[in-house]
Short mmCIF file of C-alpha atoms in Angstrom, two decimals:
data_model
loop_
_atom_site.label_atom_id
_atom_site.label_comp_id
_atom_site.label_asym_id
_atom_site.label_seq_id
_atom_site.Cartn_x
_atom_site.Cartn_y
_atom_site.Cartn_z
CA UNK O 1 -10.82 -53.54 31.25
CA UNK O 2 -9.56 -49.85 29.94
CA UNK O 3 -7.61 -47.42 30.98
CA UNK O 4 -8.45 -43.89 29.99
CA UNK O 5 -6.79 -41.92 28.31
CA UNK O 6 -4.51 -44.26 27.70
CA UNK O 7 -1.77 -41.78 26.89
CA UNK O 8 0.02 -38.72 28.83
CA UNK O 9 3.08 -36.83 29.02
CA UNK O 10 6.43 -38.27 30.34
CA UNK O 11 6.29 -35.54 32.95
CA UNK O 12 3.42 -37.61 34.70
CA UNK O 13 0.60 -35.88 36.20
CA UNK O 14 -2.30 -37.10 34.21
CA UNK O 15 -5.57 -37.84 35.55
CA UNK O 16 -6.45 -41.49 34.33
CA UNK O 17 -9.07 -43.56 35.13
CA UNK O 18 -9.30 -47.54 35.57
CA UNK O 19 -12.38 -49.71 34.87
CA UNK O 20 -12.16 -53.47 35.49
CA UNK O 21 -13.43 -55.45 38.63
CA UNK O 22 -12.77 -56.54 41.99
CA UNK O 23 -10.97 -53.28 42.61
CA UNK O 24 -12.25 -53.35 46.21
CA UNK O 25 -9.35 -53.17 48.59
CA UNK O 26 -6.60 -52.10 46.09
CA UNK O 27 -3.24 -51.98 47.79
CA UNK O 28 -0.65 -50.86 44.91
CA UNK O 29 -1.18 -49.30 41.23
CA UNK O 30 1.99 -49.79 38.90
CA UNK O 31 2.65 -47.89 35.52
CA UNK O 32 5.22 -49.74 34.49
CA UNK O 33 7.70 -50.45 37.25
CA UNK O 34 6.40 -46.94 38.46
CA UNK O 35 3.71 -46.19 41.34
CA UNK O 36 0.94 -44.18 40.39
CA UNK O 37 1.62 -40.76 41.77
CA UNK O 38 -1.56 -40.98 43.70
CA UNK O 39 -5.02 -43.71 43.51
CA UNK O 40 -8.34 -44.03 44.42
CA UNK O 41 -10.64 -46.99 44.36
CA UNK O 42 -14.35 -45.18 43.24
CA UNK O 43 -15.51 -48.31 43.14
CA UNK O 44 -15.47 -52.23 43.01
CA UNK O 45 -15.16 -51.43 39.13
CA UNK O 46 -13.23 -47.99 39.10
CA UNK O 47 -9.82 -46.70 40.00
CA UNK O 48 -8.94 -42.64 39.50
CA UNK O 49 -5.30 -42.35 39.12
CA UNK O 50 -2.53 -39.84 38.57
CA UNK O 51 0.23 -41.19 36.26
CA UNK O 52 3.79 -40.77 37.28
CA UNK O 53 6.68 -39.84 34.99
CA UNK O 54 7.71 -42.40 32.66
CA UNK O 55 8.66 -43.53 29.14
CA UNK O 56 7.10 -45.05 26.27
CA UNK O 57 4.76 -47.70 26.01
CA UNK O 58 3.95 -49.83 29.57
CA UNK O 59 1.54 -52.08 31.40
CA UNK O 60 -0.61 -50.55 34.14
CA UNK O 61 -1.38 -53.33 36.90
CA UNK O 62 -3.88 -53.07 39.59
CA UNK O 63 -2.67 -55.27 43.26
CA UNK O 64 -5.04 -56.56 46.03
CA UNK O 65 -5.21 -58.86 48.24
CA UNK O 66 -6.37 -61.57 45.59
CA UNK O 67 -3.38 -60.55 43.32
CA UNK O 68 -1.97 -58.15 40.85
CA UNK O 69 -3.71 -57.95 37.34
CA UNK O 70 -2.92 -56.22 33.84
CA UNK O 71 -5.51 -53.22 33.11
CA UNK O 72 -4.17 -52.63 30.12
CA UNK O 73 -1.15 -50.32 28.34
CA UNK O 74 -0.21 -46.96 28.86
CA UNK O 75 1.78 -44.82 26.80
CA UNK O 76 4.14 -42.17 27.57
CA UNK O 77 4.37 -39.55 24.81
CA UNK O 78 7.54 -37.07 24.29
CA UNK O 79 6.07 -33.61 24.72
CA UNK O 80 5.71 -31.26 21.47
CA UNK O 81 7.74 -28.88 20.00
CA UNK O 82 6.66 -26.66 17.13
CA UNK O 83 7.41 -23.66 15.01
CA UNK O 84 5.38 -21.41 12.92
CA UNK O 85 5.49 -21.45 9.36
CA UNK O 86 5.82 -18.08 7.40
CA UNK O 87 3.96 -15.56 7.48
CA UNK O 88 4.04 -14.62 10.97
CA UNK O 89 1.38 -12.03 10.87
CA UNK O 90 -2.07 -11.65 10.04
CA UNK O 91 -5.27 -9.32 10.69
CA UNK O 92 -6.75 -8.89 13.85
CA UNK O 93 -10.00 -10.30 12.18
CA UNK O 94 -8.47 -13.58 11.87
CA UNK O 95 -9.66 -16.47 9.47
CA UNK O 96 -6.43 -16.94 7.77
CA UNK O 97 -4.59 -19.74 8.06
CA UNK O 98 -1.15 -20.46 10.21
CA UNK O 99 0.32 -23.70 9.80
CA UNK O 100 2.55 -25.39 12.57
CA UNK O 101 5.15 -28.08 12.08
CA UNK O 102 6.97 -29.70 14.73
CA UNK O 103 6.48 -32.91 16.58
CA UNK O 104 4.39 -34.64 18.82
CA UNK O 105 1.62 -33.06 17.82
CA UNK O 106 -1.01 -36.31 16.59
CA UNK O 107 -2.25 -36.24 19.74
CA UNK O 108 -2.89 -32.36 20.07
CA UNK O 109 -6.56 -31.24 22.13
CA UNK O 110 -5.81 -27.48 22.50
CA UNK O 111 -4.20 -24.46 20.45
CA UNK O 112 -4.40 -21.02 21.74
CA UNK O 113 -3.04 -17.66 20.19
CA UNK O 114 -2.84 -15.61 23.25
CA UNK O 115 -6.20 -16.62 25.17
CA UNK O 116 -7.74 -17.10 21.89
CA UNK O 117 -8.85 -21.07 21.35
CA UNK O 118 -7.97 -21.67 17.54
CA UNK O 119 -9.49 -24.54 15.78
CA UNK O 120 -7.38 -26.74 14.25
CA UNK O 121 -6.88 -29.59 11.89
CA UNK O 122 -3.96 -32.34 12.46
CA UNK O 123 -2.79 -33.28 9.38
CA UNK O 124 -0.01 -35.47 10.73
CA UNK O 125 2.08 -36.04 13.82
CA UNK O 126 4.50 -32.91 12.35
CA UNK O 127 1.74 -30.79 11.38
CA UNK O 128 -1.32 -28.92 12.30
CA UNK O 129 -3.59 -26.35 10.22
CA UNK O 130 -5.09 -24.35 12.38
CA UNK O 131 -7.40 -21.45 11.80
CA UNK O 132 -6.33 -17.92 13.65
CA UNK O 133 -9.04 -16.59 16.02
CA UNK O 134 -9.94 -12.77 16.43
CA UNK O 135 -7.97 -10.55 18.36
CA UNK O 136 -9.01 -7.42 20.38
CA UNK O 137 -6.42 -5.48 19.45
CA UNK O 138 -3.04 -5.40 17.53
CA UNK O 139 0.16 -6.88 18.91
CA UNK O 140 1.98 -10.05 19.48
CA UNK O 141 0.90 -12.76 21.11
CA UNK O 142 2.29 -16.24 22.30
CA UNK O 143 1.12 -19.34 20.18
CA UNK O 144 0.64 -22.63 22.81
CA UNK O 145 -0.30 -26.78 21.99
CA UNK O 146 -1.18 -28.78 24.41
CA UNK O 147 -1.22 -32.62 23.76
CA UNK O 148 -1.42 -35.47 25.42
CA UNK O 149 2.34 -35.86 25.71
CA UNK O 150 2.29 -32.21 27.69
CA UNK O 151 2.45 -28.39 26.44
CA UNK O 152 4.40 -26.27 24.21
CA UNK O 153 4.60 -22.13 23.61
CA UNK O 154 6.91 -19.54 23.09
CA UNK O 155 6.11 -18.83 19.56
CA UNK O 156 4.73 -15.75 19.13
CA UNK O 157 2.30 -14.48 16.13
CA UNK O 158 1.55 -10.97 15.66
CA UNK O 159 -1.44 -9.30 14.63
CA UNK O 160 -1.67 -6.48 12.84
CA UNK O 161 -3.85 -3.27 12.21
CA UNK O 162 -4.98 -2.75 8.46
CA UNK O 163 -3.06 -0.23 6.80
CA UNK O 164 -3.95 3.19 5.85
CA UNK O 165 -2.54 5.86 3.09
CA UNK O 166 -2.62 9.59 4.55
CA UNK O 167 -0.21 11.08 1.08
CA UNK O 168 1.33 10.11 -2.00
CA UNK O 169 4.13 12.05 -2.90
CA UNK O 170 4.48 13.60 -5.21
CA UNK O 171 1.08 12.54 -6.47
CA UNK O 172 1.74 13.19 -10.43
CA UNK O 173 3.67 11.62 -13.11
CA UNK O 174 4.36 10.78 -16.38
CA UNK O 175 2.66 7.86 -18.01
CA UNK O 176 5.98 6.30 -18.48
CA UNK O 177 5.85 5.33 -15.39
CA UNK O 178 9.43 4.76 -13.91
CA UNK O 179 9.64 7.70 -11.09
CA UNK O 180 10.06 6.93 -7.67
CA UNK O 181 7.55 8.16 -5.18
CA UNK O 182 6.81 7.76 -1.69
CA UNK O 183 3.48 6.29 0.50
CA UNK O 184 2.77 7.32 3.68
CA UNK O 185 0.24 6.45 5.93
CA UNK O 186 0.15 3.20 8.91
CA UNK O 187 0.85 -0.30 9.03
CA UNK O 188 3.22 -0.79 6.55
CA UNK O 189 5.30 -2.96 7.93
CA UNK O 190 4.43 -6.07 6.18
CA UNK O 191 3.63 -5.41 2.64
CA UNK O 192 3.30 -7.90 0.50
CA UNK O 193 1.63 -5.89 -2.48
CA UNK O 194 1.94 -2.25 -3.86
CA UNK O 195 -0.52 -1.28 -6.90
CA UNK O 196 -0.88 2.04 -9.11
CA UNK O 197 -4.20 1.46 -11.10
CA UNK O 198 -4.40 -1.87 -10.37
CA UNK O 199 -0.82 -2.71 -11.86
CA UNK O 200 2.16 -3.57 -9.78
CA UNK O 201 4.80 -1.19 -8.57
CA UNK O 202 8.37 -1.76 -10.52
CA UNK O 203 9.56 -2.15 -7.33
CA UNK O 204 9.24 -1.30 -3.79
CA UNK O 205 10.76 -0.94 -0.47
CA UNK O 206 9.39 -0.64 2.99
CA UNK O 207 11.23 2.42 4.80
CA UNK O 208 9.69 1.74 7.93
CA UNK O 209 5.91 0.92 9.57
CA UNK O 210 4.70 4.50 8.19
CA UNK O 211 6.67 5.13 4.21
CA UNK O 212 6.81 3.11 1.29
CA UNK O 213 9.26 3.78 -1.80
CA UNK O 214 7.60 2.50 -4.85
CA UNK O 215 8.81 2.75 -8.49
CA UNK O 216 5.70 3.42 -10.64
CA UNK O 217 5.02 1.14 -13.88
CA UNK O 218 3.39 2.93 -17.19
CA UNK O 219 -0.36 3.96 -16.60
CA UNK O 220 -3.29 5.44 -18.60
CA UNK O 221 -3.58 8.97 -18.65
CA UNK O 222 -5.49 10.08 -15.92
CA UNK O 223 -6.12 9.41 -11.78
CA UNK O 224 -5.68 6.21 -10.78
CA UNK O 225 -6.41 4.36 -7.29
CA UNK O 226 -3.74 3.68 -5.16
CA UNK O 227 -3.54 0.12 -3.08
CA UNK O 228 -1.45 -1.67 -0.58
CA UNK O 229 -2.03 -5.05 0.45
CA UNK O 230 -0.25 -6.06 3.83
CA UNK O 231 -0.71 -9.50 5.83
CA UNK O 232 -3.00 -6.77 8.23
CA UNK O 233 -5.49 -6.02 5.08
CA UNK O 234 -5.68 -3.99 2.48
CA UNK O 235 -6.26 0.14 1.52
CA UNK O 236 -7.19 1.81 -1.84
CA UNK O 237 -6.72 5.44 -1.94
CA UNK O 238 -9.05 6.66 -4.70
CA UNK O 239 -7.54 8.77 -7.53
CA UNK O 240 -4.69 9.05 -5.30
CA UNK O 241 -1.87 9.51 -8.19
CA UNK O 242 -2.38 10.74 -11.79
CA UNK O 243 -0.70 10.11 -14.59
CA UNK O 244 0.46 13.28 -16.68
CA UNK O 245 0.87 12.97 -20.55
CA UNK O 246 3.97 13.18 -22.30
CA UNK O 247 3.42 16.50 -24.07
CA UNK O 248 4.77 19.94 -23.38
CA UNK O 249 3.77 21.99 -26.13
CA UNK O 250 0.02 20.89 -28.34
CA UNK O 251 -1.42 23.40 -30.87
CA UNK O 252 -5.21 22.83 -31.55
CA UNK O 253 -4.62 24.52 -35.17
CA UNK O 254 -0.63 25.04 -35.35
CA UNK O 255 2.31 25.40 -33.46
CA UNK O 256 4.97 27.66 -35.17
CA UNK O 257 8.42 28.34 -34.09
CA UNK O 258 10.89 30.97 -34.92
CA UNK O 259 14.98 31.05 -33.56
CA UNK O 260 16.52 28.10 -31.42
CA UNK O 261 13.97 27.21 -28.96
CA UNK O 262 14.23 24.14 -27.17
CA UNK O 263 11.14 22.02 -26.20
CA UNK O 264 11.63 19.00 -23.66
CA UNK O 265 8.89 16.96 -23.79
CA UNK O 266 6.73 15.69 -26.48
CA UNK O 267 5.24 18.47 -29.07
CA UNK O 268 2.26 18.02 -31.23
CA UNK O 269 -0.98 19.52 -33.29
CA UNK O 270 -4.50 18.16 -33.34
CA UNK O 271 -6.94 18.51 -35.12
CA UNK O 272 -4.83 20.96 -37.11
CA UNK O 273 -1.50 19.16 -38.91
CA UNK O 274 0.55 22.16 -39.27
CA UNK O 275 4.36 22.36 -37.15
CA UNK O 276 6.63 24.52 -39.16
CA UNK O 277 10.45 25.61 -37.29
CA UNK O 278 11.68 22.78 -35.60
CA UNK O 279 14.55 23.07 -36.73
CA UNK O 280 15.63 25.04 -36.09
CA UNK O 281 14.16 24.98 -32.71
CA UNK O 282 14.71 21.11 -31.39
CA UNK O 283 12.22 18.91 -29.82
CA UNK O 284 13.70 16.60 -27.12
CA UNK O 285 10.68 14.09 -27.33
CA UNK O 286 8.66 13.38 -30.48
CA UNK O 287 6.67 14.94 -32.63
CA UNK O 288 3.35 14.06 -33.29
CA UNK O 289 1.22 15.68 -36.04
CA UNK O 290 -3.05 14.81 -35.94
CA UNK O 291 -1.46 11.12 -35.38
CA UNK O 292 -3.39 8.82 -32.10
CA UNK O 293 -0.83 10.38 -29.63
CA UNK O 294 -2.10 13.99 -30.39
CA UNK O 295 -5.31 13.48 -31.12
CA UNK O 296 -5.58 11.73 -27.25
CA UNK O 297 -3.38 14.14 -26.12
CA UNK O 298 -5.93 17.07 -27.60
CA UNK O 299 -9.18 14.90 -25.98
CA UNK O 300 -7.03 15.07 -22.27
CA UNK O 301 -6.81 18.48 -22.32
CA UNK O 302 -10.36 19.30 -23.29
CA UNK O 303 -10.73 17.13 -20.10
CA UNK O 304 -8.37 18.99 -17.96
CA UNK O 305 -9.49 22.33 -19.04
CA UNK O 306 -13.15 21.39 -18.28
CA UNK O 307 -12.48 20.08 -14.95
CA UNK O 308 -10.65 22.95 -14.07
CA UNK O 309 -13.61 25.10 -15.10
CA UNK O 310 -15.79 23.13 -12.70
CA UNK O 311 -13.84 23.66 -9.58
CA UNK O 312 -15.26 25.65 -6.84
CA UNK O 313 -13.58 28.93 -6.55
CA UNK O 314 -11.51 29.59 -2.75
CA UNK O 315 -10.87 33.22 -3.92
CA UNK O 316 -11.06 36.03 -6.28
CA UNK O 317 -8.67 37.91 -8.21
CA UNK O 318 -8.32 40.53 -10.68
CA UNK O 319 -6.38 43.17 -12.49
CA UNK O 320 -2.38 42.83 -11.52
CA UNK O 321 -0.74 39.02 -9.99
CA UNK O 322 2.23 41.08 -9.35
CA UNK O 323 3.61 41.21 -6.24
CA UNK O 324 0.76 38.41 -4.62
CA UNK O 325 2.03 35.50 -2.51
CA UNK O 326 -0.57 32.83 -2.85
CA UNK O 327 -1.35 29.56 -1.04
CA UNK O 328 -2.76 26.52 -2.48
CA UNK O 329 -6.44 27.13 -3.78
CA UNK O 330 -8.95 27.05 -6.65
CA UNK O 331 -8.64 31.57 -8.10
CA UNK O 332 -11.17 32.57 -10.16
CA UNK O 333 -10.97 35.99 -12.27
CA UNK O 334 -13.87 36.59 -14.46
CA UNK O 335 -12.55 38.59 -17.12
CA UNK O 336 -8.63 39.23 -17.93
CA UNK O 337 -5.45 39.04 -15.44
CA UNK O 338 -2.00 40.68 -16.36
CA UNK O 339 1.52 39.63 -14.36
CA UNK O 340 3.68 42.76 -14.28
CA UNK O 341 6.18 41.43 -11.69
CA UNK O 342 6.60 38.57 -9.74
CA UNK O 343 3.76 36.21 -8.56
CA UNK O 344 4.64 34.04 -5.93
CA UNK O 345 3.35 30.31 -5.14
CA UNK O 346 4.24 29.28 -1.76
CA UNK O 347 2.96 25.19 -1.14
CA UNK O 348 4.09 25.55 2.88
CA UNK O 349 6.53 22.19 2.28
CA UNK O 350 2.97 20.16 0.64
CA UNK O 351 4.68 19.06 -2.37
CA UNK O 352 1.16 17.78 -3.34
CA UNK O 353 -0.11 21.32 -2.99
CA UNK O 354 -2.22 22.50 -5.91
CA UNK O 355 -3.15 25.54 -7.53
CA UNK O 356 -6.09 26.39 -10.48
CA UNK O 357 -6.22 29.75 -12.32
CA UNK O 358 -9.65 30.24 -13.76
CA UNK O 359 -9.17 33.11 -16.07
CA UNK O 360 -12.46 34.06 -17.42
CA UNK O 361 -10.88 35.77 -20.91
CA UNK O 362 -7.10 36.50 -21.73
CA UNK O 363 -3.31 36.16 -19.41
CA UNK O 364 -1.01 38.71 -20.26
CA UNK O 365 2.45 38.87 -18.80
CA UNK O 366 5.18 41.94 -18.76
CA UNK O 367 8.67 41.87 -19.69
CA UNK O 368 10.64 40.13 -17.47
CA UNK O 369 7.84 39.05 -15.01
CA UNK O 370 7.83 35.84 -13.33
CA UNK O 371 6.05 33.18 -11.30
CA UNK O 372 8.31 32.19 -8.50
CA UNK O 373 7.48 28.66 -6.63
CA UNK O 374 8.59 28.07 -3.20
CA UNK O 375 8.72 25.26 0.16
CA UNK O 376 7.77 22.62 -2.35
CA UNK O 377 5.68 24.47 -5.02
CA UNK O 378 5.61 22.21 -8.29
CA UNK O 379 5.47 23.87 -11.70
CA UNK O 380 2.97 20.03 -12.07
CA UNK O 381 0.41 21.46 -10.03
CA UNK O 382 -0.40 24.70 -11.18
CA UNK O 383 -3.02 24.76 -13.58
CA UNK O 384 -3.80 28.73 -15.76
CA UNK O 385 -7.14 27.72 -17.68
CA UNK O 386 -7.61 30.70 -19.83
CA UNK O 387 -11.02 31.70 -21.67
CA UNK O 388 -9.28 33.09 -24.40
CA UNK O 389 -5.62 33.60 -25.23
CA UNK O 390 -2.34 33.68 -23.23
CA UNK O 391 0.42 36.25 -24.08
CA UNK O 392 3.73 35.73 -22.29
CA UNK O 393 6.24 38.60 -22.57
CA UNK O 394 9.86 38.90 -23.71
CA UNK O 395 12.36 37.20 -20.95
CA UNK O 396 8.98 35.96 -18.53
CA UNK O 397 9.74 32.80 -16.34
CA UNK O 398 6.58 31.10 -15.95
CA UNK O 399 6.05 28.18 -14.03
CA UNK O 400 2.70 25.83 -14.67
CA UNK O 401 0.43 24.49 -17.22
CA UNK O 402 -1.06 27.26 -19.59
CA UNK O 403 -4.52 25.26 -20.92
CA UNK O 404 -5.40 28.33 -23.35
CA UNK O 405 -9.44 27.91 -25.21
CA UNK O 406 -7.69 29.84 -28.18
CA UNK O 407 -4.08 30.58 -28.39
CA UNK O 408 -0.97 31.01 -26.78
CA UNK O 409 1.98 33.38 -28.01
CA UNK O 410 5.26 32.91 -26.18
CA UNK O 411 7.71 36.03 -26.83
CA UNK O 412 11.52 36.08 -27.12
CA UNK O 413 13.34 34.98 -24.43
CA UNK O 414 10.62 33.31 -22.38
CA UNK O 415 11.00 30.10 -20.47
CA UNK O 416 8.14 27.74 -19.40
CA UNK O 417 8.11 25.31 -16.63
CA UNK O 418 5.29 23.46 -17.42
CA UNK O 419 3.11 23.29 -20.69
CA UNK O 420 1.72 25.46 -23.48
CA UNK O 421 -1.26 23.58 -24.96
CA UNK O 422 -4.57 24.98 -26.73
CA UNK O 423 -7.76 23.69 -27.90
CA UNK O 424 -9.19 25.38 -30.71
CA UNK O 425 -5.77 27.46 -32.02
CA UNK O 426 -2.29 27.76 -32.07
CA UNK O 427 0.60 28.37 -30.36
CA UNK O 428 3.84 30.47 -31.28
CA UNK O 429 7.09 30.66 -29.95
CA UNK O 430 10.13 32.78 -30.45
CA UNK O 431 13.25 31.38 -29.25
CA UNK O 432 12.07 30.00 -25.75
CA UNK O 433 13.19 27.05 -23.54
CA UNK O 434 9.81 24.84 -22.53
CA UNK O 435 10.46 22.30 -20.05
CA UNK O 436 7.37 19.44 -18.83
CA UNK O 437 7.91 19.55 -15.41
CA UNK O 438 7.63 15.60 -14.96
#
């Protein structure tokens, strides 16, 4: 004789069938000291019952008009209770792995995330491994187990869209790493890891579902892919950020100095290994002469300087910068440009917005001329590739980085936001203030 299943919830209400004999005529069916909530005889050798409510383990006895017999035991279970172990969250994909702990869960038949049938493993009576289904679309849903001692729910998982990256800003840095910039894009909201050419952020901070604050570690010199892993997936920017050298001032043959100039930043010569004045101008960095650092230094600009070359031109220019207003774009003059006034650079509030000056042969700047930068312009992104040499005159403010083929003269009084750096000469200052603008 069996009785099948031969467990249920202490609610009652289970369907459970009797096999045995002499059935036939069946006037009472006892769980317990209970009556079966309802009974009927199939057959001489089957009774279909519904359990009533009840408590642990009992006897279930069959009475007819012969007498009352023992079926067999029954076994009122407690009904589960469960919570989800961290994390929370996963991709709408599925396939990862949520683990529940509770109890009452040996006997579990059924888990379902939303109307999503999970499998599952039970790896103990306070623990199942289950295996998250697909979703059709991001959100939270409610986790439920159903076992035989009845059904639990109201634990709710989430799933989440993969992330995306729409800026970094600002997108350029020194290779010291250590600056603070911010990610924006989607899905951010649970981040677990934040990577600048495949290294680990300092540190980081989720703003909100849409920004990250990350503090950048040390990087090569160079573009470098951006990543953020989240519980939803993960998203690589390509080349996203790139990490600016630590030079402001590199001579290909020489760099000479005459009066008090100051030069923040790192100042060097290769392939040449002549630096004569400092002092008594003063170099707030080091000072590197045809060592590794320059000689790297002098390779990354031939770099820079040839991709600028490559870029498409967006416009043309020629003869006088004074008095232009210029949005972000790739300028190309084919012979010589002069700056007799002011030239302004206006990024419309991109911070990331760039600018490249192909100039085909020689820059030559007036007293007191200047390039002004405005709504987020960044002395970092301007790039003057010049064919030949640059000449800045007495008292100019210039803003960007001059990549001169031949040589670069600064006159008295001039201040640079950004870098003086040649390939195949020198550069000379007179009593300037030259600032790397990272």
């Amino acid at each position: 004789m069996t009785v099948i299943p031969n467990q249920g919830s202490t609610g009652g209400g289970d369907a459970v069938t009797l096999t045995g004999s002499h059935f036939t005529g069946t006037t009472n069916v006892l769980y317990g000291s209970r009556r079966a909530a309802s009974f009927t005889v199939l057959s001489d050798s089957t009774i279909a019952t519904v359990t009533p409510s009840g408590h642990g383990a009992v006897p279930v006895s069959v009475t007819t008009a012969g007498g009352t017999g023992v079926v067999g035991s029954f076994y009122y279970l407690p009904p589960p209770s469960f919570r989800l172990l961290p994390p929370p969250a996963g991709p709408i994909a599925g396939g990862n792995t949520a683990t529940l702990t509770g109890l009452g869960l040996y006997t579990t038949y059924e888990v379902f995330f939303g109307a999503q049938a999970a499998a599952f493993t039970v790896d103990s009576d306070g623990q199942l491994t289950v295996t998250v289904p697909a979703a059709a679309s991001a959100g939270p849903v409610t986790i439920t187990v159903r076992t035989r001692g009845g059904t639990a729910g109201g634990v709710v998982y989430t799933y989440l869209d993969s992330p995306s990256i729409t800026a970094v800003t600002t997108d350029k840095g020194l290779v010291d790493g250590g600056n603070l910039v911010v990610l924006t894009g989607t899905a951010f909201s649970y981040t677990t890891v934040v990577t600048f050419g495949g290294t680990p952020v300092l540190s980081w901070r989720v703003a909100s579902d849409t920004e990250i604050h990350a503090l950048l570690p040390a990087g090569e010199l160079g573009p470098v892919d951006v990543s953020v892993v989240t519980l939803g997936g993960t998203v690589t920017a390509a080349d996203a950020y790139t990490y600016l050298g630590r030079f402001a001032v590199l001579g290909g043959v020489s760099v000479t100095n005459t009066g008090p100039s100051e030069v923040t930043g790192d100042l060097g010569v290769s392939p040449g290994t002549s630096v004569t004045g400092f002092p008594p101008g003063q170099v707030h960095g080091s000072i590197h002469i045809a060592d590794a650092d320059a000689l790297q230094a002098h390779a990354d600009v031939i770099a820079t300087y040839d991709t600028a070359v490559a870029q498409l031109p967006d416009a043309g220019l020629a003869g006088d910068l004074g008095g232009l207003t210029l949005t972000p774009g790739v300028y190309n003059a084919p012979t010589s440009l002069g700056l007799a006034t002011t030239l302004t650079l206006d990024a419309q509030g991109d911070r990331n917005a760039e600018w490249v000056f192909q100039i085909g042969s020689t820059l030559t700047t007036a007293t007191a001329s200047s390039v002004r930068l405005i709504n987020g312009a960044m002395a970092r992104n301007v790039i003057w590739q010049i064919g030949s040499s640059a000449t800045l005159g007495t008292d100019t403010t210039f803003a960007g980085r001059i990549l001169a083929l031949t040589s670069i003269t600064v006159n008295a009084g001039v201040t640079i936001q950004g870098q003086a750096m040649t390939i195949n000469g020198s550069v000379t200052l007179d009593t300037n203030i030259i600032t790397r603008p990272w």
